[in-house]
GROMACS .gro file of C-alpha atoms in nm:
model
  263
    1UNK     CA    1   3.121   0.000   0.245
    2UNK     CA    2   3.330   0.359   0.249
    3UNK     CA    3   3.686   0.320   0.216
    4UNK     CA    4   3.946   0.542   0.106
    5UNK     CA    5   3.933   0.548  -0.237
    6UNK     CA    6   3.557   0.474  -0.283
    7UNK     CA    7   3.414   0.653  -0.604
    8UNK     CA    8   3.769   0.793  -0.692
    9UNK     CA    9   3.789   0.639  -1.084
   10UNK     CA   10   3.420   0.802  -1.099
   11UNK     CA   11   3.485   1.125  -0.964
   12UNK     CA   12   3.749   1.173  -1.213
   13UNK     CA   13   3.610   1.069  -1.528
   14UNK     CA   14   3.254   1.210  -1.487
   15UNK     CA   15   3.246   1.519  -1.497
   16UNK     CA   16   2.854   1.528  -1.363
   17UNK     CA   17   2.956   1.286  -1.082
   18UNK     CA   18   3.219   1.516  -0.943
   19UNK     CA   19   3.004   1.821  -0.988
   20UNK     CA   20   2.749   1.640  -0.731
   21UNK     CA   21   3.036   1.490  -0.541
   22UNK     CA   22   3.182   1.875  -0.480
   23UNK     CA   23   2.853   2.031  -0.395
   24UNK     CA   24   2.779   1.739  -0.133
   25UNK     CA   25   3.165   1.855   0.035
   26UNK     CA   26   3.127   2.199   0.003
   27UNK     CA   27   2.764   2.173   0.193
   28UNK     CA   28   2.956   1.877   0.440
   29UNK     CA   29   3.259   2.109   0.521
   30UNK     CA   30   2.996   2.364   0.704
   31UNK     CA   31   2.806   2.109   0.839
   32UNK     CA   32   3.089   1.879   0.973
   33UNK     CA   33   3.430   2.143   0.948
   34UNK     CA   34   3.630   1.904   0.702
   35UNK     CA   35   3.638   1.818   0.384
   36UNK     CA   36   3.487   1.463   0.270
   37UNK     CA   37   3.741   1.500  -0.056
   38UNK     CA   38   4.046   1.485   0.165
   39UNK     CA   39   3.975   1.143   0.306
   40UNK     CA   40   3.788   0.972  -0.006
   41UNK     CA   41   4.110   1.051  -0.191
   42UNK     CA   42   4.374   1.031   0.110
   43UNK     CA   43   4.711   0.890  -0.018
   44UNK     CA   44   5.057   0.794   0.109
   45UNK     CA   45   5.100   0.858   0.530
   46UNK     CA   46   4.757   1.018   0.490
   47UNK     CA   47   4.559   0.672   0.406
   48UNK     CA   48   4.537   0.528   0.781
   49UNK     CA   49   4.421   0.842   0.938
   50UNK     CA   50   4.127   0.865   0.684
   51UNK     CA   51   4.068   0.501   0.710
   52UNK     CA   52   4.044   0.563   1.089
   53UNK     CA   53   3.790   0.853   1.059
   54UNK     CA   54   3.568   0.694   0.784
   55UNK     CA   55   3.464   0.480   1.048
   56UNK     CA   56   3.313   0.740   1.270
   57UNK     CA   57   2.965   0.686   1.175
   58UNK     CA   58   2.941   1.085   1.216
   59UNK     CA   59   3.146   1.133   0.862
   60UNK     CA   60   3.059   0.773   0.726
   61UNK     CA   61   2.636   0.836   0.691
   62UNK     CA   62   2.754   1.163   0.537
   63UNK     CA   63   3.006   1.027   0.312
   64UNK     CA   64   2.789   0.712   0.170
   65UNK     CA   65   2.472   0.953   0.180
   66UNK     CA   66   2.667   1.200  -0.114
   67UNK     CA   67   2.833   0.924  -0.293
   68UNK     CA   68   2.520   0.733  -0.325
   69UNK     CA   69   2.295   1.042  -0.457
   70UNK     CA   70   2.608   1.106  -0.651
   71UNK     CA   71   2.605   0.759  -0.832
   72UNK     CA   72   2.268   0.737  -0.851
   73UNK     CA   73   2.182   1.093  -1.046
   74UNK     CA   74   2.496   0.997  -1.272
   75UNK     CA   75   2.271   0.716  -1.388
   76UNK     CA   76   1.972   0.875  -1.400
   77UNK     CA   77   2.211   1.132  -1.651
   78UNK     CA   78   2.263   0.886  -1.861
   79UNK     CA   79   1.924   0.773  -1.927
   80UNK     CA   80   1.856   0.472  -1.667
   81UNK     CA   81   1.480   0.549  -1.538
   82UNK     CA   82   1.454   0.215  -1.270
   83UNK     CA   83   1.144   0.098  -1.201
   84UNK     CA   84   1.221   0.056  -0.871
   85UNK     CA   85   1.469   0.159  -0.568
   86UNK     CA   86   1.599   0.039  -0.246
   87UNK     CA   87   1.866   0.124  -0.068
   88UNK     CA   88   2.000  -0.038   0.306
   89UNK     CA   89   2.003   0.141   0.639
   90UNK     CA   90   2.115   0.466   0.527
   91UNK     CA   91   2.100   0.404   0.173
   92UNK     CA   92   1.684   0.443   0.188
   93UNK     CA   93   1.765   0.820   0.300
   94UNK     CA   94   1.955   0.828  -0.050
   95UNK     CA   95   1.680   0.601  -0.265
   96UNK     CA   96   1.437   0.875  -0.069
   97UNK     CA   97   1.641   1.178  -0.196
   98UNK     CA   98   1.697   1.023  -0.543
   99UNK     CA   99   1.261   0.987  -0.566
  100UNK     CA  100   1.223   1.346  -0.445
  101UNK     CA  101   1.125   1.321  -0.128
  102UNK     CA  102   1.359   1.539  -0.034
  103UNK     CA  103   1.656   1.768  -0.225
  104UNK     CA  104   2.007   1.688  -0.213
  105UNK     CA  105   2.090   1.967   0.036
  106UNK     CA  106   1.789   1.857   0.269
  107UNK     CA  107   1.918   1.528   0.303
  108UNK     CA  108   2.328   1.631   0.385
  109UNK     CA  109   2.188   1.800   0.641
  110UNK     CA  110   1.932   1.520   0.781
  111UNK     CA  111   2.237   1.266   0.699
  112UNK     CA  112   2.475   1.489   0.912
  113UNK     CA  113   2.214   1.501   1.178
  114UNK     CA  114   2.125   1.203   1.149
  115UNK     CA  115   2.539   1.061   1.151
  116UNK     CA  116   2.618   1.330   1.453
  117UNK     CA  117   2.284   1.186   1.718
  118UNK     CA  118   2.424   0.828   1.629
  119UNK     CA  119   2.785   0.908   1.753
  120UNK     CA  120   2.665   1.052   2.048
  121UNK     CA  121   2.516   0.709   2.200
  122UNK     CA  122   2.702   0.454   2.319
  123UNK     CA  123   2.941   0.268   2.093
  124UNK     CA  124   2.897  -0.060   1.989
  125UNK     CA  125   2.960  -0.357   1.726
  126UNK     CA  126   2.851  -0.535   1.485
  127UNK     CA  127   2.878  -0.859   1.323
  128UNK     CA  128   2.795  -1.048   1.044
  129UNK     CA  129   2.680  -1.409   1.020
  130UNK     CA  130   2.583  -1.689   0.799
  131UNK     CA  131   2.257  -1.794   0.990
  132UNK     CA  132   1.897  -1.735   0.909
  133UNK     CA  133   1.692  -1.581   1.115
  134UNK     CA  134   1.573  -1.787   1.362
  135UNK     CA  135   1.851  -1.970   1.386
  136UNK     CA  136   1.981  -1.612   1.494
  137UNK     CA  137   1.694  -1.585   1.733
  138UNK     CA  138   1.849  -1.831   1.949
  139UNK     CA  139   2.177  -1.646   1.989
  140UNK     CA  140   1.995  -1.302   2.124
  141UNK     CA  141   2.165  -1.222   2.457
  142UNK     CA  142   2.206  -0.942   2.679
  143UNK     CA  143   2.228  -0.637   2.476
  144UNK     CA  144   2.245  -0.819   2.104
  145UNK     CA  145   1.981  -0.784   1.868
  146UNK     CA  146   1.926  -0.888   1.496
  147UNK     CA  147   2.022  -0.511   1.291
  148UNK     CA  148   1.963  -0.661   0.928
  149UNK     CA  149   1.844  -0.943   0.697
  150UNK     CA  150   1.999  -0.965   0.448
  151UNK     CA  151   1.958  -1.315   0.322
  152UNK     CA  152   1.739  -1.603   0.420
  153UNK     CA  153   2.065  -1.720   0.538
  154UNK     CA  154   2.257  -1.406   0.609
  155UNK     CA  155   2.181  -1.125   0.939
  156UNK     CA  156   2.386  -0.865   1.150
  157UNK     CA  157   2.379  -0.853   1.490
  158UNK     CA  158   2.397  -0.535   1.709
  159UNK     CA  159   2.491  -0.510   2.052
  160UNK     CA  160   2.799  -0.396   2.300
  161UNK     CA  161   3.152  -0.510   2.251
  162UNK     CA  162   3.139  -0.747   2.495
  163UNK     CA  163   2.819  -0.884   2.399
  164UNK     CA  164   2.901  -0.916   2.031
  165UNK     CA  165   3.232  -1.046   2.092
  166UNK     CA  166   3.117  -1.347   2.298
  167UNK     CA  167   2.892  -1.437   1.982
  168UNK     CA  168   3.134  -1.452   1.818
  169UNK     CA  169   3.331  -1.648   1.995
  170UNK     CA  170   2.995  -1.926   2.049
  171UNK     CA  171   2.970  -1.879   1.682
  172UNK     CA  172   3.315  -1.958   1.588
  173UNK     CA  173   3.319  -2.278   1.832
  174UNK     CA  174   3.005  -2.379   1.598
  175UNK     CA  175   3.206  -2.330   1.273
  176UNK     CA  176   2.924  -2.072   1.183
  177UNK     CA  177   3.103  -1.836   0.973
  178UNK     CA  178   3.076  -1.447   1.105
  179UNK     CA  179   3.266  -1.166   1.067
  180UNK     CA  180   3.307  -0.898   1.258
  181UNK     CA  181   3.233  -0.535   1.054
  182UNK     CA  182   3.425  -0.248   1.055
  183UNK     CA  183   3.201  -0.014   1.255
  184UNK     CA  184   3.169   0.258   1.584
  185UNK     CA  185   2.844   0.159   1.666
  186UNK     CA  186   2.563  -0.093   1.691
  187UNK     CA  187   2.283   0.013   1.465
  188UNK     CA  188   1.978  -0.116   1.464
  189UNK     CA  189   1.938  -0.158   1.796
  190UNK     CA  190   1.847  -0.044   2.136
  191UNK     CA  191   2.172   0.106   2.185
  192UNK     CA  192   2.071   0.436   2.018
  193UNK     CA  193   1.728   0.445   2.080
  194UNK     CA  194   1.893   0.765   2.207
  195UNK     CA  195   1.919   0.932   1.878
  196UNK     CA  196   1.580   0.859   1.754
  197UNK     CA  197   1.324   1.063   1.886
  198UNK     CA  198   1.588   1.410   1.853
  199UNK     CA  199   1.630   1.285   1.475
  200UNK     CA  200   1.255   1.246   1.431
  201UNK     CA  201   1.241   1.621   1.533
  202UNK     CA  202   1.529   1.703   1.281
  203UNK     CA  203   1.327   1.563   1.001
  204UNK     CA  204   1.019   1.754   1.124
  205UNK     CA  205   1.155   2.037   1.006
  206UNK     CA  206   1.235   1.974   0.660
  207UNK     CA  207   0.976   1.957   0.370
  208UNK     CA  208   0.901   1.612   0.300
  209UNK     CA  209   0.731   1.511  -0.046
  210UNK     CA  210   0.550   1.173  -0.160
  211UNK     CA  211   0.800   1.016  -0.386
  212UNK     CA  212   0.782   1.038  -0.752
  213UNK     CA  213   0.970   0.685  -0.789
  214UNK     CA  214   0.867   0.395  -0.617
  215UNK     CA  215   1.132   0.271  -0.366
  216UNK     CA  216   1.122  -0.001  -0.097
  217UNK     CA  217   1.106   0.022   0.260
  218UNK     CA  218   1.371  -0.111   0.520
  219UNK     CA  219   1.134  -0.109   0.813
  220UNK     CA  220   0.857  -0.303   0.612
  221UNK     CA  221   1.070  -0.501   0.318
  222UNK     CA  222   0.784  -0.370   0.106
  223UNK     CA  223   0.723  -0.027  -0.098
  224UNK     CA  224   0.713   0.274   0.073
  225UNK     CA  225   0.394   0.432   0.087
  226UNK     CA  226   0.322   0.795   0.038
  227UNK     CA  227   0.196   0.803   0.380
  228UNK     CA  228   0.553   0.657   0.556
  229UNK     CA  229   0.784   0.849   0.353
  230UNK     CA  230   0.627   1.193   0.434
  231UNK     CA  231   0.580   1.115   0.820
  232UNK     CA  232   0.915   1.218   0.984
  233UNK     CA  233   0.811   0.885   1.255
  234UNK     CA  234   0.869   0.679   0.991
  235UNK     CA  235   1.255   0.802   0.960
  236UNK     CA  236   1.313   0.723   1.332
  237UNK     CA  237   1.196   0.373   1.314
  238UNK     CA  238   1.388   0.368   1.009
  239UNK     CA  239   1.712   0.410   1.200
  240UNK     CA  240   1.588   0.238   1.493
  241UNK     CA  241   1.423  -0.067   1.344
  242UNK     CA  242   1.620  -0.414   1.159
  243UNK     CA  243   1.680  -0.395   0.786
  244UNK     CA  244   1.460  -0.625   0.620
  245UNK     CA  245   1.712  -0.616   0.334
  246UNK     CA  246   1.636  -0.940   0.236
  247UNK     CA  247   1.228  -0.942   0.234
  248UNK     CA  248   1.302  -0.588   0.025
  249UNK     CA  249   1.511  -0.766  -0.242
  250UNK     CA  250   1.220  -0.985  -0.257
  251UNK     CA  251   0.981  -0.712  -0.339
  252UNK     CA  252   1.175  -0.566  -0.618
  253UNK     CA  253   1.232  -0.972  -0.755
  254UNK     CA  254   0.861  -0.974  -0.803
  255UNK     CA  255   0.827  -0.689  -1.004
  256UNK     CA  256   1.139  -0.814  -1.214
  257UNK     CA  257   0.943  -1.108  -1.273
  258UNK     CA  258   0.667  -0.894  -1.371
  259UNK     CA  259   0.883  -0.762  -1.624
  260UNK     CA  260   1.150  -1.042  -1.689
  261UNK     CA  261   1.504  -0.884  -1.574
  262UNK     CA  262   1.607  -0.740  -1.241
  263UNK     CA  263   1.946  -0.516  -1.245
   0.00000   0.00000   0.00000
């Protein structure tokens, strides 16, 4: 998902979009002591070192947290009301800000937080496969755990290096297609259980509003209610709990249907 170079063509032809993206830095450089700009837009000699540190999730939540927001209040600029949000793993904190249930500033700083606790527990991996899941049920060893569903046919798995790596080897000797993704740590999982209860306690401390847009839930695959998105519990088992991605899609599919597109 971030890479150098991700929102570049829009941060220089929107002049809204960059406005947002250079607030969200500004705010980032106190909170993290860098500037998000200089490895977005890294070029020449400078492109592998960014590369390296987008994948700290410490600057990678932060990063995808402002370009998200960013994106998203571009198209609410131009006129685009949805009917309907969702957003996956940290992407809900952004769906959240873009409904008001927080501001912008509010959520760099729980992103940050939330990005710095996460970096702090033991690193991990992640990988992708083509299975549903309880075919993936059946593959749950040791420390590895199901982070996401995506697809009736498509989940993550969490766990520790060595864990995830001899998935992926019984995988691979299955022909089950899996990839491994470009990542510092296995979220989703009990491996930072760690970071949830201090992030629960960051959140406590900001002011958190029922949304004014509907938007779905990752922990539920359902919409939020008023009651989960002001209870800062909720945004630990967010970051603790598998993305029901794929349940969620679901969700906002019915109301298409309801109303006979889905964009």
């Amino acid at each position: 998902s971030q890479h150098v170079g991700l929102a570049h063509g829009l941060y220089q032809a929107h002049a809204g979009f960059r406005a947002d993206m250079d607030r969200a830095a500004d705010r980032l450089s106190e909170l993290l002591g860098l500037d998000i700009r200089a490895l977005l837009f890294a070029s020449g000699e400078a492109r592998d070192g960014a590369r390296a540190r987008l994948a700290d999730t410490a600057l990678a939540q932060p990063v995808l947290f402002a370009v998200e927001v960013a994106l998203g209040r571009l198209w609410l600029a131009l006129g685009i009301e949805p009917d309907g949000m969702i957003g996956h793993s940290v992407g809900e904190l952004a769906a959240a800000c873009l409904c008001g249930v927080f501001d912008f500033e509010a959520g760099l700083e729980l992103v940050a937080a939330r990005g710095a606790l996460v970096q702090a527990q033991p690193r991990g991996a992640m990988l992708a496969a083509r299975l549903s899941p309880e075919q993936a049920r059946a593959h749950l060893r040791g420390t590895v755990g199901i982070a996401a569903v995506n697809a009736p046919d498509a989940v993550t798995f969490s766990g520790s290096h060595g864990d995830i790596e001899a998935l992926r080897r019984a995988l691979a000797a299955r022909d089950v297609p899996a990839r491994l993704l470009e990542t510092s740590h296995a979220f989703h999982s009990p491996l930072i259980e760690g970071a949830v209860r201090p992030f629960v306690e960051r959140v406590g401390r900001i002011a958190l509003r029922p949304p004014q847009r509907p938007f779905v839930s990752n922990v539920t695959g359902t919409w939020i209610t008023e009651q989960e998105a002001t209870d800062p519990g909720y945004w630990g088992r967010q970051l603790r709990e598998p993305v029901r991605f794929a349940d969620g899609l679901q969700t906002l599919a019915t109301r298409a249907g309801e109303r006979e597109s889905l964009t």
